[in-house]
PDB file of C-alpha atoms and ligand atoms in Angstrom:
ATOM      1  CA  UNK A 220      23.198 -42.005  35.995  1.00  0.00           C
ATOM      2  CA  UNK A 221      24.081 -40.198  32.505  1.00  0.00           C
ATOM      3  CA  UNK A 222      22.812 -37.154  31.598  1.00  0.00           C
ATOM      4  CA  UNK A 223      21.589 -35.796  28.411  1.00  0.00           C
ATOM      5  CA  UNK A 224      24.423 -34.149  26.768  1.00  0.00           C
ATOM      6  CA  UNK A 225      21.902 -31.031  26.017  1.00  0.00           C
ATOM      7  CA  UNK A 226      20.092 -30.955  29.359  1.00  0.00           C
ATOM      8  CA  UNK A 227      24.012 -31.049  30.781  1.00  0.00           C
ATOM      9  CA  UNK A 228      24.848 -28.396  28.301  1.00  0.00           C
ATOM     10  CA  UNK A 229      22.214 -25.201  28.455  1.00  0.00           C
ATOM     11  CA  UNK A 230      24.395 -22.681  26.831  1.00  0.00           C
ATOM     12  CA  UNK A 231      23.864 -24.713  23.300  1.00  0.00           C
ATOM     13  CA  UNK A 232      20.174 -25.029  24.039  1.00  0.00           C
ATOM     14  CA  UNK A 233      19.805 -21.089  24.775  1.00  0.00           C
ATOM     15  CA  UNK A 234      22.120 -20.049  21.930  1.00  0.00           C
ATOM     16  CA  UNK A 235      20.248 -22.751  19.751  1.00  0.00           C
ATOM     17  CA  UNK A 236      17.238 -20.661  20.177  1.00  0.00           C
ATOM     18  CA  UNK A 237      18.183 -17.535  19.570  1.00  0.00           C
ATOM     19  CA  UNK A 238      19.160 -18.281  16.529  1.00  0.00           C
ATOM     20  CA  UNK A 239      16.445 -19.914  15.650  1.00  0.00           C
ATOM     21  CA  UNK A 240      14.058 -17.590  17.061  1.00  0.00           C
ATOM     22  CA  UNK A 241      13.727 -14.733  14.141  1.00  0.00           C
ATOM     23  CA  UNK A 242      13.394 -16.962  11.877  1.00  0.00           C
ATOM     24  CA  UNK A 243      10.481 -18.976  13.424  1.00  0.00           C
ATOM     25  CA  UNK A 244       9.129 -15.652  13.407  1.00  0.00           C
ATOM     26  CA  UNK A 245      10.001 -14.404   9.706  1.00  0.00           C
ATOM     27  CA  UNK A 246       8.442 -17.504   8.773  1.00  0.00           C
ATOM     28  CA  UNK A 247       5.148 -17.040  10.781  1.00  0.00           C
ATOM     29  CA  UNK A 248       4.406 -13.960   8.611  1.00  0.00           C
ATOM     30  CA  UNK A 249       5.168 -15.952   5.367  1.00  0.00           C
ATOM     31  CA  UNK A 250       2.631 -18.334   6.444  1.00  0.00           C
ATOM     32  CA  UNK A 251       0.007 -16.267   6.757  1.00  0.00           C
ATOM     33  CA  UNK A 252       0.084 -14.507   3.442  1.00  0.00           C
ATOM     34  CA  UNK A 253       0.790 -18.032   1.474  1.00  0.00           C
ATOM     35  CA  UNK A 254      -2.190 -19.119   3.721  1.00  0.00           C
ATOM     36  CA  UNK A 255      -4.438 -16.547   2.014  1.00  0.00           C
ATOM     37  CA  UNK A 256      -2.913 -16.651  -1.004  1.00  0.00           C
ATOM     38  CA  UNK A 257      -3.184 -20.293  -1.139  1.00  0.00           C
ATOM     39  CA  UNK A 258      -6.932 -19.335  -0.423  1.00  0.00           C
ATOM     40  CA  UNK A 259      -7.253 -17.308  -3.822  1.00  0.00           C
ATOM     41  CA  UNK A 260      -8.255 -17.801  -7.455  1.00  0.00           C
ATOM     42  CA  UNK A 261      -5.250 -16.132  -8.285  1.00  0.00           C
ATOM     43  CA  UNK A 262      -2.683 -17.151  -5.849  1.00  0.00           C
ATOM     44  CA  UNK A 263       0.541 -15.918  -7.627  1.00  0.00           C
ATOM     45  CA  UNK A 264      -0.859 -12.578  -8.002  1.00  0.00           C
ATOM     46  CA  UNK A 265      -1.793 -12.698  -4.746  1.00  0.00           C
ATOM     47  CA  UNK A 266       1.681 -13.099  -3.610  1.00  0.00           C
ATOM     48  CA  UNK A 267       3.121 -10.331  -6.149  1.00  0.00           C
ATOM     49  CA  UNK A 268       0.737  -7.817  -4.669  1.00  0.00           C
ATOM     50  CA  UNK A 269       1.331  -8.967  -0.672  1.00  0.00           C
ATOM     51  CA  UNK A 270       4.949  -9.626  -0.550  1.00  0.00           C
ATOM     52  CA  UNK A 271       6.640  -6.581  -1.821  1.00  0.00           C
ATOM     53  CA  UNK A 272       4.814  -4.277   0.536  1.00  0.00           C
ATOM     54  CA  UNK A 273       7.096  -3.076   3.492  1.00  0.00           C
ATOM     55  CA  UNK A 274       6.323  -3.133   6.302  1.00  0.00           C
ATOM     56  CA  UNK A 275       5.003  -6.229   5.583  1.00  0.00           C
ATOM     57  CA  UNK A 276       1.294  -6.859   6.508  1.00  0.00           C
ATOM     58  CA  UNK A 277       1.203  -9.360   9.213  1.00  0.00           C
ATOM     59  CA  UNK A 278      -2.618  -9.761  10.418  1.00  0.00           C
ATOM     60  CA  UNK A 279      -5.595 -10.723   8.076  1.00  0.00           C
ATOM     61  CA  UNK A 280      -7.659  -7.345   8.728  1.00  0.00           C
ATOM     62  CA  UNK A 281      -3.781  -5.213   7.294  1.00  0.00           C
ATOM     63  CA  UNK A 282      -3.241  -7.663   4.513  1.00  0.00           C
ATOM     64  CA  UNK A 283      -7.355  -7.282   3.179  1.00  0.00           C
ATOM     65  CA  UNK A 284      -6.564  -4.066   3.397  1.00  0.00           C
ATOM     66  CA  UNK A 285      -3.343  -3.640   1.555  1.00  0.00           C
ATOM     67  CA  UNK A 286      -4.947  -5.687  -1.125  1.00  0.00           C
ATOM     68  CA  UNK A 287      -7.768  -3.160  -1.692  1.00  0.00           C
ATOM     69  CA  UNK A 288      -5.148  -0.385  -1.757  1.00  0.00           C
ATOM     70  CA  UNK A 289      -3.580  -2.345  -4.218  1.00  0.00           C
ATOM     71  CA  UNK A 290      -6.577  -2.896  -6.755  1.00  0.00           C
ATOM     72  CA  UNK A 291      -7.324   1.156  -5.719  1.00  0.00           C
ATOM     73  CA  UNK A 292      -4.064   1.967  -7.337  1.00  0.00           C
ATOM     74  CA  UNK A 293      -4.348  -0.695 -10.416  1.00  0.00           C
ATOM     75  CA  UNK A 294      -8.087   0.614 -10.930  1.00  0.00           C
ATOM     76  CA  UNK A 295      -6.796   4.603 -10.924  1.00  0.00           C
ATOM     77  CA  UNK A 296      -3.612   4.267 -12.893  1.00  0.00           C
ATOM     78  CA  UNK A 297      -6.249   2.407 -15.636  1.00  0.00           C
ATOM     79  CA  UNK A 298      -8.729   5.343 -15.038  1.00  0.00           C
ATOM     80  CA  UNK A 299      -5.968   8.038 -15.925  1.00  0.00           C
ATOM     81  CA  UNK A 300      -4.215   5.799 -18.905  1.00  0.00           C
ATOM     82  CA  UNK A 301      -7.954   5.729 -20.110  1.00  0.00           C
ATOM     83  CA  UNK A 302      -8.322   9.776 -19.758  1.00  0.00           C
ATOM     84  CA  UNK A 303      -5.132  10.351 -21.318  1.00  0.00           C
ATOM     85  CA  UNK A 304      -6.273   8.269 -24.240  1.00  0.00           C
ATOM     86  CA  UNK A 305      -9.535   9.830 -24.863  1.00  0.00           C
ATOM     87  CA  UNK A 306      -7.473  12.841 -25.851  1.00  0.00           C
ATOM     88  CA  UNK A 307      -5.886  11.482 -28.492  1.00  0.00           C
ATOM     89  CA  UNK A 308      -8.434   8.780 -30.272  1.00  0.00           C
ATOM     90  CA  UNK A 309     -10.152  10.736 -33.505  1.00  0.00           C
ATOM     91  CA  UNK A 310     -12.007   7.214 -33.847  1.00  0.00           C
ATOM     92  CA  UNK A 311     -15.501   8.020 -32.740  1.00  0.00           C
ATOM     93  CA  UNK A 312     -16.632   4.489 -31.277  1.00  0.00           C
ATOM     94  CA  UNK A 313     -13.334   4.517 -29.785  1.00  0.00           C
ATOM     95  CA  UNK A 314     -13.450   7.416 -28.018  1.00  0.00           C
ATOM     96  CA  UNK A 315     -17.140   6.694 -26.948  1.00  0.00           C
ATOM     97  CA  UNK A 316     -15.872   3.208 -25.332  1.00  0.00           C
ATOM     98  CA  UNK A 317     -13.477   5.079 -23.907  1.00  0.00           C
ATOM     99  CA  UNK A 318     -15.425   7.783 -22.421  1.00  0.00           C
ATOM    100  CA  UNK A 319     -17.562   4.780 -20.987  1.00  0.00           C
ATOM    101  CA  UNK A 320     -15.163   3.459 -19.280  1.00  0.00           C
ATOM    102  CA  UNK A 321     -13.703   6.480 -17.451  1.00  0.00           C
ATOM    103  CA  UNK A 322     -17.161   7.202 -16.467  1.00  0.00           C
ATOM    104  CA  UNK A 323     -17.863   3.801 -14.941  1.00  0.00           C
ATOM    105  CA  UNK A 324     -14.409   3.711 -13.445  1.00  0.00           C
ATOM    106  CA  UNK A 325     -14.006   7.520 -12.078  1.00  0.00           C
ATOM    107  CA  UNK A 326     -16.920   6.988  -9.242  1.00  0.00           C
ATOM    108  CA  UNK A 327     -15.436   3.392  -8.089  1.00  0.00           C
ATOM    109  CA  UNK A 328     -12.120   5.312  -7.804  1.00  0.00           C
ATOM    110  CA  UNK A 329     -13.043   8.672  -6.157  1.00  0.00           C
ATOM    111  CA  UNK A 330     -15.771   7.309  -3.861  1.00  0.00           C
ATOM    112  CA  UNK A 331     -16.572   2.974  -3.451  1.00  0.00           C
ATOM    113  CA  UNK A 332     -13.135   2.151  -3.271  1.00  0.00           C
ATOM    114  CA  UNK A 333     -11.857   4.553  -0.801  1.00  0.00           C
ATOM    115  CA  UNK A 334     -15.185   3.893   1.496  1.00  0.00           C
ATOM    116  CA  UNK A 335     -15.185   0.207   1.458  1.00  0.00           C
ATOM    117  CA  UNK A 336     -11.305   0.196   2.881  1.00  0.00           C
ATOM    118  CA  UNK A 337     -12.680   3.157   5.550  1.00  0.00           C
ATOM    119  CA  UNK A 338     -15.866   0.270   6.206  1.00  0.00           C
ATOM    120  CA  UNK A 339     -12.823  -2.188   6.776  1.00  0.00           C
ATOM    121  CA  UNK A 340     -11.411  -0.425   9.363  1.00  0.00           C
ATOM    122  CA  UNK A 341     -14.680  -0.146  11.321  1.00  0.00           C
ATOM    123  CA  UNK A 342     -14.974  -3.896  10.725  1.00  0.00           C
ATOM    124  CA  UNK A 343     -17.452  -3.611   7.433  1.00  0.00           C
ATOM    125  CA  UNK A 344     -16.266  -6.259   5.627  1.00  0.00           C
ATOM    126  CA  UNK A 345     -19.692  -7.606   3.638  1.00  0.00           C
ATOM    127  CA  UNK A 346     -19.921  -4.102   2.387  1.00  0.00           C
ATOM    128  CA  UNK A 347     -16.327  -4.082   0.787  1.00  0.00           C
ATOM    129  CA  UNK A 348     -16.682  -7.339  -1.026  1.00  0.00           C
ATOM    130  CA  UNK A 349     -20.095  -5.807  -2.351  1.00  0.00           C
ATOM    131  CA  UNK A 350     -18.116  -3.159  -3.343  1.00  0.00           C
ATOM    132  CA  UNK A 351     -15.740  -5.206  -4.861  1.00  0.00           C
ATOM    133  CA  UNK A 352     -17.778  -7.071  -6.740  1.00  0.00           C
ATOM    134  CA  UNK A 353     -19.434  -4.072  -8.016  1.00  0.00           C
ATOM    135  CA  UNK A 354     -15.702  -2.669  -9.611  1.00  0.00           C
ATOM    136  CA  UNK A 355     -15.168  -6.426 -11.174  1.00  0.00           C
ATOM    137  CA  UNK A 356     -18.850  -5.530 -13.143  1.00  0.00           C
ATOM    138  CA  UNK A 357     -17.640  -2.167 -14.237  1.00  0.00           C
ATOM    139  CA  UNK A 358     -14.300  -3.529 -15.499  1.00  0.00           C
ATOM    140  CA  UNK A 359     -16.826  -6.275 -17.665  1.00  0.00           C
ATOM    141  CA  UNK A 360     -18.834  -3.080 -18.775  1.00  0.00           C
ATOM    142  CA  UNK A 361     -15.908  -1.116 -20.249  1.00  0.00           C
ATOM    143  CA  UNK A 362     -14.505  -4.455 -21.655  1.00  0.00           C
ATOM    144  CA  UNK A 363     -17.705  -5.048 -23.511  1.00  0.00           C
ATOM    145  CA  UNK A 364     -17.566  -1.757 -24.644  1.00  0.00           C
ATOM    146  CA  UNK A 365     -13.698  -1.809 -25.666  1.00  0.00           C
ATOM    147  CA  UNK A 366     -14.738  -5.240 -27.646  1.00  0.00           C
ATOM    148  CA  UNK A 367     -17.567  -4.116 -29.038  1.00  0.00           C
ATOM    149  CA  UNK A 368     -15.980  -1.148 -30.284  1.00  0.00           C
ATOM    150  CA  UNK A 369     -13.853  -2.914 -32.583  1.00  0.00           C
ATOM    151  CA  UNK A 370     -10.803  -0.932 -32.471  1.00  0.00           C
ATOM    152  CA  UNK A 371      -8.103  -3.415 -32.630  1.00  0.00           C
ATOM    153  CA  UNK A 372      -4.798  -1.285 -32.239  1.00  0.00           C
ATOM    154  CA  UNK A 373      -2.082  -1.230 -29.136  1.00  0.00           C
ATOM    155  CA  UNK A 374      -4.214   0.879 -26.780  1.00  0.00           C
ATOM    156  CA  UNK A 375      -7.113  -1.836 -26.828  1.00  0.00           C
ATOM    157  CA  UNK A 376      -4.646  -4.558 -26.258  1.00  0.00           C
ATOM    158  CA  UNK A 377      -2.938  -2.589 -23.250  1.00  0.00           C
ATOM    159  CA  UNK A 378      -6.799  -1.449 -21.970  1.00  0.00           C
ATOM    160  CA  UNK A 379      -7.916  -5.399 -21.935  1.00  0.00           C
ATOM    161  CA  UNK A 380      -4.697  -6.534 -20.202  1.00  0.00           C
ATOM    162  CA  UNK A 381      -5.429  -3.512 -17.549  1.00  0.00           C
ATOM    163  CA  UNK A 382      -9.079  -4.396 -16.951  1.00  0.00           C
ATOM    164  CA  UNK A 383      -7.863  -8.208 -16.758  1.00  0.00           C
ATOM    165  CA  UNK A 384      -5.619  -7.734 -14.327  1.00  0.00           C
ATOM    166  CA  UNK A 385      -8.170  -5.172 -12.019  1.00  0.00           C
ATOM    167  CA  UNK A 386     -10.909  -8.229 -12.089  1.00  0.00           C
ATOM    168  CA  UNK A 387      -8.655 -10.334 -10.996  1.00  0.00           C
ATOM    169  CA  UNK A 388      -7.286  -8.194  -8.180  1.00  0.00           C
ATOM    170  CA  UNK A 389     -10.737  -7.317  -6.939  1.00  0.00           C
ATOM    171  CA  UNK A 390     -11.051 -11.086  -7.434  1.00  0.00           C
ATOM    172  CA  UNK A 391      -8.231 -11.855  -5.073  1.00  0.00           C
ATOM    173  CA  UNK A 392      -9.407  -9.093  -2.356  1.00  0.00           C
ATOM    174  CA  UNK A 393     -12.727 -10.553  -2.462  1.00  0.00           C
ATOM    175  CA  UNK A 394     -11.771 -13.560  -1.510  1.00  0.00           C
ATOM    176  CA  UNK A 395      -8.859 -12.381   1.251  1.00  0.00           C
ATOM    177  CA  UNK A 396     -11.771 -10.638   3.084  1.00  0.00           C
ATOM    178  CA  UNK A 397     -14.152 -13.603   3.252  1.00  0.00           C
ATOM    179  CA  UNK A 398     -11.095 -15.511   4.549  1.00  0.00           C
ATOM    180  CA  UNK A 399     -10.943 -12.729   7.093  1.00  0.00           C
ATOM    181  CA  UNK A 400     -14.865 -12.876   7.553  1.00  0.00           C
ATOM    182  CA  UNK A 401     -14.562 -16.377   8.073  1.00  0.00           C
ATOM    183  CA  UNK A 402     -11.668 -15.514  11.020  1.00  0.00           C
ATOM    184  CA  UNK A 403      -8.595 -17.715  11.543  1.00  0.00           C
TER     185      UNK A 403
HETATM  186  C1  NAG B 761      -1.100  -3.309  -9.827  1.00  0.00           C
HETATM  187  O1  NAG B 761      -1.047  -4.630  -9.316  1.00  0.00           O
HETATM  188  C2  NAG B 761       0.211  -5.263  -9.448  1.00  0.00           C
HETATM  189  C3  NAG B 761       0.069  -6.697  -8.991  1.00  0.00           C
HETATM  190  O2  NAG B 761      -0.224  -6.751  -7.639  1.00  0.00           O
HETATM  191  C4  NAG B 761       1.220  -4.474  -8.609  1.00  0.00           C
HETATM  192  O3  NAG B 761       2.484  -5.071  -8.711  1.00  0.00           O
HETATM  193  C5  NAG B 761       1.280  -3.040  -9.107  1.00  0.00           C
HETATM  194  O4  NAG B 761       2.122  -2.293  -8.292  1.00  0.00           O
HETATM  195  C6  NAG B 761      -0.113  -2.415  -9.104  1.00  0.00           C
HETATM  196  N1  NAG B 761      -0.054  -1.119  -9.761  1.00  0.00           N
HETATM  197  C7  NAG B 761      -0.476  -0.014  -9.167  1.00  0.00           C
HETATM  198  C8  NAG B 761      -0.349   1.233  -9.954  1.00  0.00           C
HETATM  199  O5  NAG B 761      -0.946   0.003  -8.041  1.00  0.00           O
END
């Protein structure tokens, strides 16, 4: 009878896995977050804010909540390039917009924010996409305002981009977490 030249030869078939081994499991982790990200209005940004984070998140309930941390630090680096504008507008519907926004932005840093990601932990994960949802309406608020304002110069260009790209982020986590909700 002939024998399988890999049953006859285990040494291949042992050495075969370990190499292949890591990367079966590299790849695991890359599946989840294109999983999610495939999930997502937004599925490059997704990926931008997910895959440069070391280590890198490798279970649904650490990759919702590296993506809140990650529209937490979008939403407060717009909150202090809005504060350090107010300084220096002389327009007065500018600097009214302006003051609008850091006032509608300053509680979702200091307080929503940082307690829906605590809620996550403790498995609160309706009450962070409310919250969520409730920092996409306050970017629309200061937008209006920056539009309505009609200042058209650099800073108003650079605030819109800002509050784009927080809507979208808090779009993206909202919809990582109700892939979470909805389990695996
Ligand atoms: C804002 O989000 C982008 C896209 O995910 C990310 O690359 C960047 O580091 C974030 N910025 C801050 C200040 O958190």
């Amino acid at each position: 009878m002939r024998i399988p030249s890999t049953v006859a030869s285990p040494p291949y078939l042992s050495l075969f896995l370990l190499l292949l081994l890591p990367s079966l499991a590299q790849s695991s982790d890359d599946d989840l977050i294109d999983k999610i990200c495939k999930a997502t209005p937004f599925c490059d940004l997704c990926e931008a804010s997910l895959r440069p984070l070391a280590p890198s998140p490798s279970d649904p309930k650490s990759l919702a909540t590296a993506m809140a941390n990650v529209v937490l630090g979008n939403i407060t680096d717009t909150l202090g390039y809005i504060q350090s504008l107010v300084k220096h507008t002389h327009e007065p519907a500018a600097e009214r917009a302006l003051a609008q926004c850091a006032e509608l932005y300053r509680p979702v840093v200091k307080f929503n924010i940082p307690q829906a990601i605590e809620a996550m932990q403790r498995g609160e994960f309706g009450f962070a996409t409310y919250v969520l949802g409730d920092a996409e309406k306050q970017t629309d608020s200061c937008q209006k305002g920056i539009s309505s304002a009609g200042v058209d110069d650099e800073s108003s260009v650079a605030i819109t981009a800002r509050n784009k790209l927080v809507k979208n982020l808090c779009d993206v986590a909202i919809s990582v977490i109700k892939c979470l909700m909805q389990g695996p």
